Short mmCIF file of N, CA and C in Angstrom, two decimals:
data_model
loop_
_atom_site.label_atom_id
_atom_site.label_comp_id
_atom_site.label_asym_id
_atom_site.label_seq_id
_atom_site.Cartn_x
_atom_site.Cartn_y
_atom_site.Cartn_z
N ASP V 519 5.75 22.29 -1.92
CA ASP V 519 5.75 23.70 -2.22
C ASP V 519 7.07 24.33 -1.80
N ALA V 520 7.41 25.47 -2.39
CA ALA V 520 8.69 26.12 -2.15
C ALA V 520 8.88 26.51 -0.70
N GLY V 521 7.81 26.94 -0.04
CA GLY V 521 7.91 27.37 1.35
C GLY V 521 8.44 26.29 2.27
N SER V 522 8.13 25.04 1.99
CA SER V 522 8.60 23.94 2.84
C SER V 522 10.09 23.65 2.65
N LEU V 523 10.67 24.14 1.57
CA LEU V 523 12.10 23.92 1.32
C LEU V 523 12.99 25.04 1.86
N VAL V 524 12.42 26.21 2.06
CA VAL V 524 13.22 27.39 2.39
C VAL V 524 14.04 27.20 3.65
N SER V 525 13.47 26.66 4.71
CA SER V 525 14.22 26.50 5.95
C SER V 525 15.40 25.54 5.77
N GLY V 526 15.22 24.51 4.96
CA GLY V 526 16.32 23.58 4.69
C GLY V 526 17.41 24.16 3.81
N LEU V 527 17.08 25.18 3.05
CA LEU V 527 18.07 25.80 2.16
C LEU V 527 18.75 27.00 2.79
N SER V 528 18.20 27.53 3.86
CA SER V 528 18.78 28.71 4.49
C SER V 528 20.18 28.41 5.00
N GLY V 529 21.11 29.25 4.59
CA GLY V 529 22.49 29.13 5.04
C GLY V 529 23.36 28.18 4.23
N VAL V 530 22.82 27.54 3.20
CA VAL V 530 23.65 26.64 2.40
C VAL V 530 24.31 27.41 1.26
N ASP V 531 25.41 26.89 0.77
CA ASP V 531 26.13 27.53 -0.34
C ASP V 531 25.57 27.13 -1.70
N ALA V 532 25.04 25.91 -1.78
CA ALA V 532 24.59 25.41 -3.07
C ALA V 532 23.56 24.31 -2.88
N VAL V 533 22.86 24.00 -3.97
CA VAL V 533 21.88 22.92 -4.00
C VAL V 533 22.33 21.93 -5.06
N LEU V 534 22.19 20.65 -4.75
CA LEU V 534 22.45 19.58 -5.71
C LEU V 534 21.13 18.88 -5.96
N SER V 535 20.71 18.88 -7.21
CA SER V 535 19.48 18.17 -7.60
C SER V 535 19.88 16.95 -8.41
N ALA V 536 19.64 15.79 -7.84
CA ALA V 536 19.95 14.53 -8.51
C ALA V 536 18.71 13.64 -8.48
N LEU V 537 17.60 14.21 -8.89
CA LEU V 537 16.33 13.49 -8.88
C LEU V 537 16.32 12.41 -9.94
N GLY V 538 15.56 11.39 -9.70
CA GLY V 538 15.44 10.32 -10.68
C GLY V 538 13.99 9.91 -10.85
N SER V 539 13.66 9.51 -12.05
CA SER V 539 12.30 9.09 -12.37
C SER V 539 12.36 7.76 -13.09
N ARG V 540 11.36 6.97 -12.89
CA ARG V 540 11.28 5.71 -13.64
C ARG V 540 10.94 6.02 -15.09
N ALA V 541 11.59 5.31 -15.97
CA ALA V 541 11.29 5.46 -17.39
C ALA V 541 9.98 4.75 -17.68
N GLY V 542 9.09 5.44 -18.34
CA GLY V 542 7.82 4.84 -18.71
C GLY V 542 7.56 5.04 -20.19
N ILE V 543 7.27 3.98 -20.87
CA ILE V 543 7.04 4.07 -22.31
C ILE V 543 5.78 4.88 -22.59
N TRP V 544 4.75 4.70 -21.77
CA TRP V 544 3.47 5.34 -22.02
C TRP V 544 3.18 6.49 -21.05
N THR V 545 3.98 6.62 -20.01
CA THR V 545 3.69 7.59 -18.96
C THR V 545 4.47 8.89 -19.17
N PRO V 546 3.77 10.00 -19.32
CA PRO V 546 4.47 11.29 -19.42
C PRO V 546 5.23 11.59 -18.14
N CYS V 547 6.28 12.36 -18.25
CA CYS V 547 7.10 12.73 -17.10
C CYS V 547 7.19 14.25 -17.01
N THR V 548 6.87 14.78 -15.85
CA THR V 548 7.05 16.21 -15.59
C THR V 548 7.83 16.44 -14.30
N LEU V 549 8.37 15.38 -13.73
CA LEU V 549 9.09 15.47 -12.46
C LEU V 549 10.16 16.55 -12.48
N TYR V 550 10.96 16.59 -13.51
CA TYR V 550 12.12 17.48 -13.54
C TYR V 550 11.73 18.94 -13.65
N THR V 551 10.81 19.27 -14.55
CA THR V 551 10.38 20.67 -14.68
C THR V 551 9.57 21.11 -13.47
N ASP V 552 8.70 20.26 -12.99
CA ASP V 552 7.88 20.62 -11.83
C ASP V 552 8.73 20.90 -10.60
N THR V 553 9.66 20.00 -10.32
CA THR V 553 10.48 20.17 -9.11
C THR V 553 11.48 21.30 -9.25
N MET V 554 12.04 21.51 -10.45
CA MET V 554 13.01 22.59 -10.59
C MET V 554 12.36 23.95 -10.39
N ALA V 555 11.13 24.10 -10.82
CA ALA V 555 10.43 25.37 -10.59
C ALA V 555 10.27 25.62 -9.09
N VAL V 556 9.94 24.60 -8.33
CA VAL V 556 9.80 24.73 -6.88
C VAL V 556 11.16 24.99 -6.23
N ILE V 557 12.17 24.23 -6.64
CA ILE V 557 13.51 24.40 -6.07
C ILE V 557 14.03 25.81 -6.35
N ALA V 558 13.89 26.29 -7.57
CA ALA V 558 14.39 27.63 -7.92
C ALA V 558 13.68 28.71 -7.11
N THR V 559 12.39 28.57 -6.93
CA THR V 559 11.64 29.53 -6.12
C THR V 559 12.14 29.52 -4.68
N ALA V 560 12.32 28.34 -4.12
CA ALA V 560 12.81 28.22 -2.74
C ALA V 560 14.23 28.77 -2.61
N MET V 561 15.07 28.53 -3.61
CA MET V 561 16.43 29.06 -3.59
C MET V 561 16.41 30.58 -3.54
N ARG V 562 15.58 31.18 -4.36
CA ARG V 562 15.49 32.64 -4.37
C ARG V 562 15.03 33.16 -3.01
N GLN V 563 14.04 32.51 -2.44
CA GLN V 563 13.53 32.94 -1.14
C GLN V 563 14.57 32.78 -0.04
N ALA V 564 15.41 31.75 -0.16
CA ALA V 564 16.45 31.49 0.86
C ALA V 564 17.76 32.22 0.56
N GLY V 565 17.85 32.86 -0.59
CA GLY V 565 19.07 33.58 -0.94
C GLY V 565 20.20 32.69 -1.42
N VAL V 566 19.89 31.51 -1.92
CA VAL V 566 20.91 30.59 -2.45
C VAL V 566 21.02 30.84 -3.95
N LYS V 567 22.25 30.97 -4.43
CA LYS V 567 22.45 31.33 -5.84
C LYS V 567 23.03 30.22 -6.70
N ARG V 568 23.50 29.11 -6.11
CA ARG V 568 24.22 28.08 -6.87
C ARG V 568 23.46 26.77 -6.86
N ILE V 569 23.28 26.17 -8.05
CA ILE V 569 22.65 24.85 -8.16
C ILE V 569 23.39 24.00 -9.18
N VAL V 570 23.56 22.73 -8.84
CA VAL V 570 24.10 21.74 -9.77
C VAL V 570 22.99 20.72 -9.96
N SER V 571 22.64 20.45 -11.20
CA SER V 571 21.57 19.52 -11.51
C SER V 571 22.10 18.40 -12.38
N VAL V 572 21.78 17.17 -12.00
CA VAL V 572 22.19 16.00 -12.77
C VAL V 572 21.02 15.60 -13.67
N THR V 573 21.28 15.55 -14.98
CA THR V 573 20.27 15.04 -15.92
C THR V 573 20.84 13.76 -16.51
N ALA V 574 20.94 13.66 -17.82
CA ALA V 574 21.48 12.45 -18.43
C ALA V 574 22.00 12.77 -19.82
N TRP V 575 22.98 12.00 -20.22
CA TRP V 575 23.48 12.07 -21.58
C TRP V 575 22.32 11.72 -22.50
N GLY V 576 22.04 12.54 -23.47
CA GLY V 576 20.92 12.31 -24.36
C GLY V 576 19.68 13.11 -24.01
N ALA V 577 19.76 13.92 -22.94
CA ALA V 577 18.61 14.76 -22.58
C ALA V 577 18.32 15.77 -23.69
N LYS V 578 19.33 16.15 -24.41
CA LYS V 578 19.19 17.04 -25.56
C LYS V 578 19.68 16.29 -26.79
N ASP V 579 19.07 16.58 -27.93
CA ASP V 579 19.55 15.98 -29.17
C ASP V 579 20.85 16.67 -29.56
N GLU V 580 21.91 15.93 -29.53
CA GLU V 580 23.23 16.47 -29.82
C GLU V 580 23.93 15.61 -30.86
N GLU V 581 24.78 16.25 -31.60
CA GLU V 581 25.62 15.48 -32.52
C GLU V 581 26.51 14.57 -31.71
N GLY V 582 26.77 13.40 -32.25
CA GLY V 582 27.70 12.48 -31.60
C GLY V 582 27.06 11.49 -30.65
N LEU V 583 25.74 11.58 -30.45
CA LEU V 583 25.11 10.57 -29.62
C LEU V 583 25.18 9.23 -30.35
N PRO V 584 25.48 8.15 -29.65
CA PRO V 584 25.52 6.84 -30.30
C PRO V 584 24.16 6.48 -30.91
N TRP V 585 24.21 5.75 -31.97
CA TRP V 585 23.02 5.32 -32.67
C TRP V 585 22.03 4.63 -31.73
N ILE V 586 22.53 3.79 -30.86
CA ILE V 586 21.67 3.03 -29.95
C ILE V 586 20.89 3.95 -29.03
N ILE V 587 21.48 5.07 -28.64
CA ILE V 587 20.78 6.05 -27.79
C ILE V 587 19.73 6.79 -28.61
N SER V 588 20.15 7.34 -29.75
CA SER V 588 19.26 8.18 -30.56
C SER V 588 18.09 7.43 -31.18
N TRP V 589 18.32 6.20 -31.60
CA TRP V 589 17.31 5.49 -32.38
C TRP V 589 16.64 4.33 -31.66
N VAL V 590 17.18 3.91 -30.50
CA VAL V 590 16.56 2.80 -29.79
C VAL V 590 16.17 3.21 -28.37
N MET V 591 17.15 3.51 -27.54
CA MET V 591 16.89 3.79 -26.13
C MET V 591 15.99 5.01 -25.93
N LYS V 592 16.33 6.09 -26.61
CA LYS V 592 15.58 7.33 -26.40
C LYS V 592 14.14 7.23 -26.90
N PRO V 593 13.91 6.84 -28.14
CA PRO V 593 12.52 6.81 -28.60
C PRO V 593 11.67 5.69 -27.99
N LEU V 594 12.29 4.56 -27.67
CA LEU V 594 11.51 3.43 -27.20
C LEU V 594 11.35 3.35 -25.68
N PHE V 595 12.37 3.76 -24.94
CA PHE V 595 12.34 3.54 -23.50
C PHE V 595 12.44 4.81 -22.66
N LEU V 596 13.21 5.77 -23.11
CA LEU V 596 13.51 6.94 -22.28
C LEU V 596 12.90 8.23 -22.81
N ARG V 597 12.04 8.13 -23.78
CA ARG V 597 11.48 9.30 -24.47
C ARG V 597 10.96 10.36 -23.52
N HIS V 598 10.06 10.01 -22.61
CA HIS V 598 9.42 11.01 -21.76
C HIS V 598 10.38 11.57 -20.71
N VAL V 599 11.19 10.70 -20.12
CA VAL V 599 12.12 11.14 -19.08
C VAL V 599 13.16 12.08 -19.68
N LEU V 600 13.80 11.70 -20.77
CA LEU V 600 14.83 12.54 -21.38
C LEU V 600 14.24 13.84 -21.92
N LYS V 601 13.05 13.78 -22.46
CA LYS V 601 12.39 15.00 -22.94
C LYS V 601 12.20 15.98 -21.80
N ASN V 602 11.72 15.49 -20.65
CA ASN V 602 11.50 16.38 -19.52
C ASN V 602 12.80 16.88 -18.92
N MET V 603 13.84 16.07 -18.93
CA MET V 603 15.15 16.55 -18.50
C MET V 603 15.61 17.71 -19.38
N GLY V 604 15.44 17.56 -20.69
CA GLY V 604 15.80 18.64 -21.61
C GLY V 604 14.97 19.89 -21.37
N GLU V 605 13.70 19.71 -21.09
CA GLU V 605 12.83 20.86 -20.79
C GLU V 605 13.28 21.56 -19.51
N MET V 606 13.74 20.77 -18.53
CA MET V 606 14.25 21.36 -17.29
C MET V 606 15.52 22.15 -17.56
N GLU V 607 16.39 21.64 -18.41
CA GLU V 607 17.59 22.38 -18.78
C GLU V 607 17.21 23.70 -19.46
N ASP V 608 16.21 23.65 -20.33
CA ASP V 608 15.72 24.88 -20.98
C ASP V 608 15.17 25.86 -19.95
N TYR V 609 14.44 25.34 -18.96
CA TYR V 609 13.90 26.20 -17.90
C TYR V 609 15.03 26.91 -17.16
N LEU V 610 16.08 26.18 -16.83
CA LEU V 610 17.22 26.80 -16.14
C LEU V 610 17.82 27.91 -17.01
N ALA V 611 18.00 27.64 -18.29
CA ALA V 611 18.62 28.62 -19.19
C ALA V 611 17.74 29.84 -19.40
N GLU V 612 16.44 29.64 -19.48
CA GLU V 612 15.54 30.73 -19.82
C GLU V 612 14.96 31.47 -18.62
N SER V 613 14.74 30.77 -17.52
CA SER V 613 14.03 31.36 -16.39
C SER V 613 14.87 31.50 -15.13
N CYS V 614 16.08 31.01 -15.16
CA CYS V 614 16.92 31.05 -13.94
C CYS V 614 18.25 31.75 -14.20
N GLN V 615 18.20 32.80 -14.98
CA GLN V 615 19.44 33.52 -15.28
C GLN V 615 20.01 34.21 -14.06
N ASP V 616 19.21 34.38 -13.02
CA ASP V 616 19.70 34.97 -11.77
C ASP V 616 20.43 33.95 -10.91
N LEU V 617 20.35 32.67 -11.26
CA LEU V 617 21.03 31.61 -10.52
C LEU V 617 22.26 31.16 -11.27
N ASN V 618 23.26 30.75 -10.53
CA ASN V 618 24.48 30.19 -11.10
C ASN V 618 24.27 28.68 -11.16
N TYR V 619 23.99 28.15 -12.35
CA TYR V 619 23.65 26.74 -12.46
C TYR V 619 24.65 25.99 -13.33
N THR V 620 24.78 24.71 -13.03
CA THR V 620 25.57 23.78 -13.82
C THR V 620 24.72 22.54 -14.03
N VAL V 621 24.68 22.05 -15.25
CA VAL V 621 23.98 20.81 -15.57
C VAL V 621 25.03 19.76 -15.89
N VAL V 622 24.95 18.62 -15.23
CA VAL V 622 25.87 17.51 -15.44
C VAL V 622 25.08 16.41 -16.14
N ARG V 623 25.64 15.90 -17.24
CA ARG V 623 24.97 14.84 -18.02
C ARG V 623 25.84 13.59 -18.07
N PRO V 624 25.84 12.79 -17.02
CA PRO V 624 26.65 11.57 -17.07
C PRO V 624 26.06 10.56 -18.06
N PRO V 625 26.92 9.81 -18.74
CA PRO V 625 26.41 8.81 -19.68
C PRO V 625 25.83 7.58 -18.98
N GLN V 626 26.28 7.32 -17.74
CA GLN V 626 25.79 6.14 -17.02
C GLN V 626 26.13 6.31 -15.55
N LEU V 627 25.19 5.92 -14.70
CA LEU V 627 25.43 5.87 -13.25
C LEU V 627 25.33 4.42 -12.82
N THR V 628 26.24 4.02 -11.95
CA THR V 628 26.23 2.64 -11.45
C THR V 628 26.33 2.66 -9.94
N ASN V 629 26.19 1.54 -9.32
CA ASN V 629 26.38 1.41 -7.88
C ASN V 629 27.79 0.96 -7.54
N SER V 630 28.67 0.99 -8.52
CA SER V 630 30.05 0.52 -8.32
C SER V 630 30.97 1.71 -8.11
N PRO V 631 32.09 1.50 -7.44
CA PRO V 631 33.07 2.59 -7.26
C PRO V 631 33.74 2.97 -8.57
#
């Protein structure tokens, strides 16, 4: 709940949300929208105005996405996760206009430097 986050957010300049969810072919995903609603509420209560959120390349249907992403990876493996990431981006745009937000969509994250 938002109340449990407020003390941790008090006095900070910004929040970084880099949550991750397992991709499930059959399992719906609401992690991103559910947690962003809680984070945004806690930020407002703590007086924090800046958030950076990491989603993924392909979270929104955009021109220029490679064929393999649009027609293979997204519909077969990442459908639910990417859909919910896009919904979270919509939530930020529509319901968090009082917050200064940035969404970062990296094409790939690795454990290498």
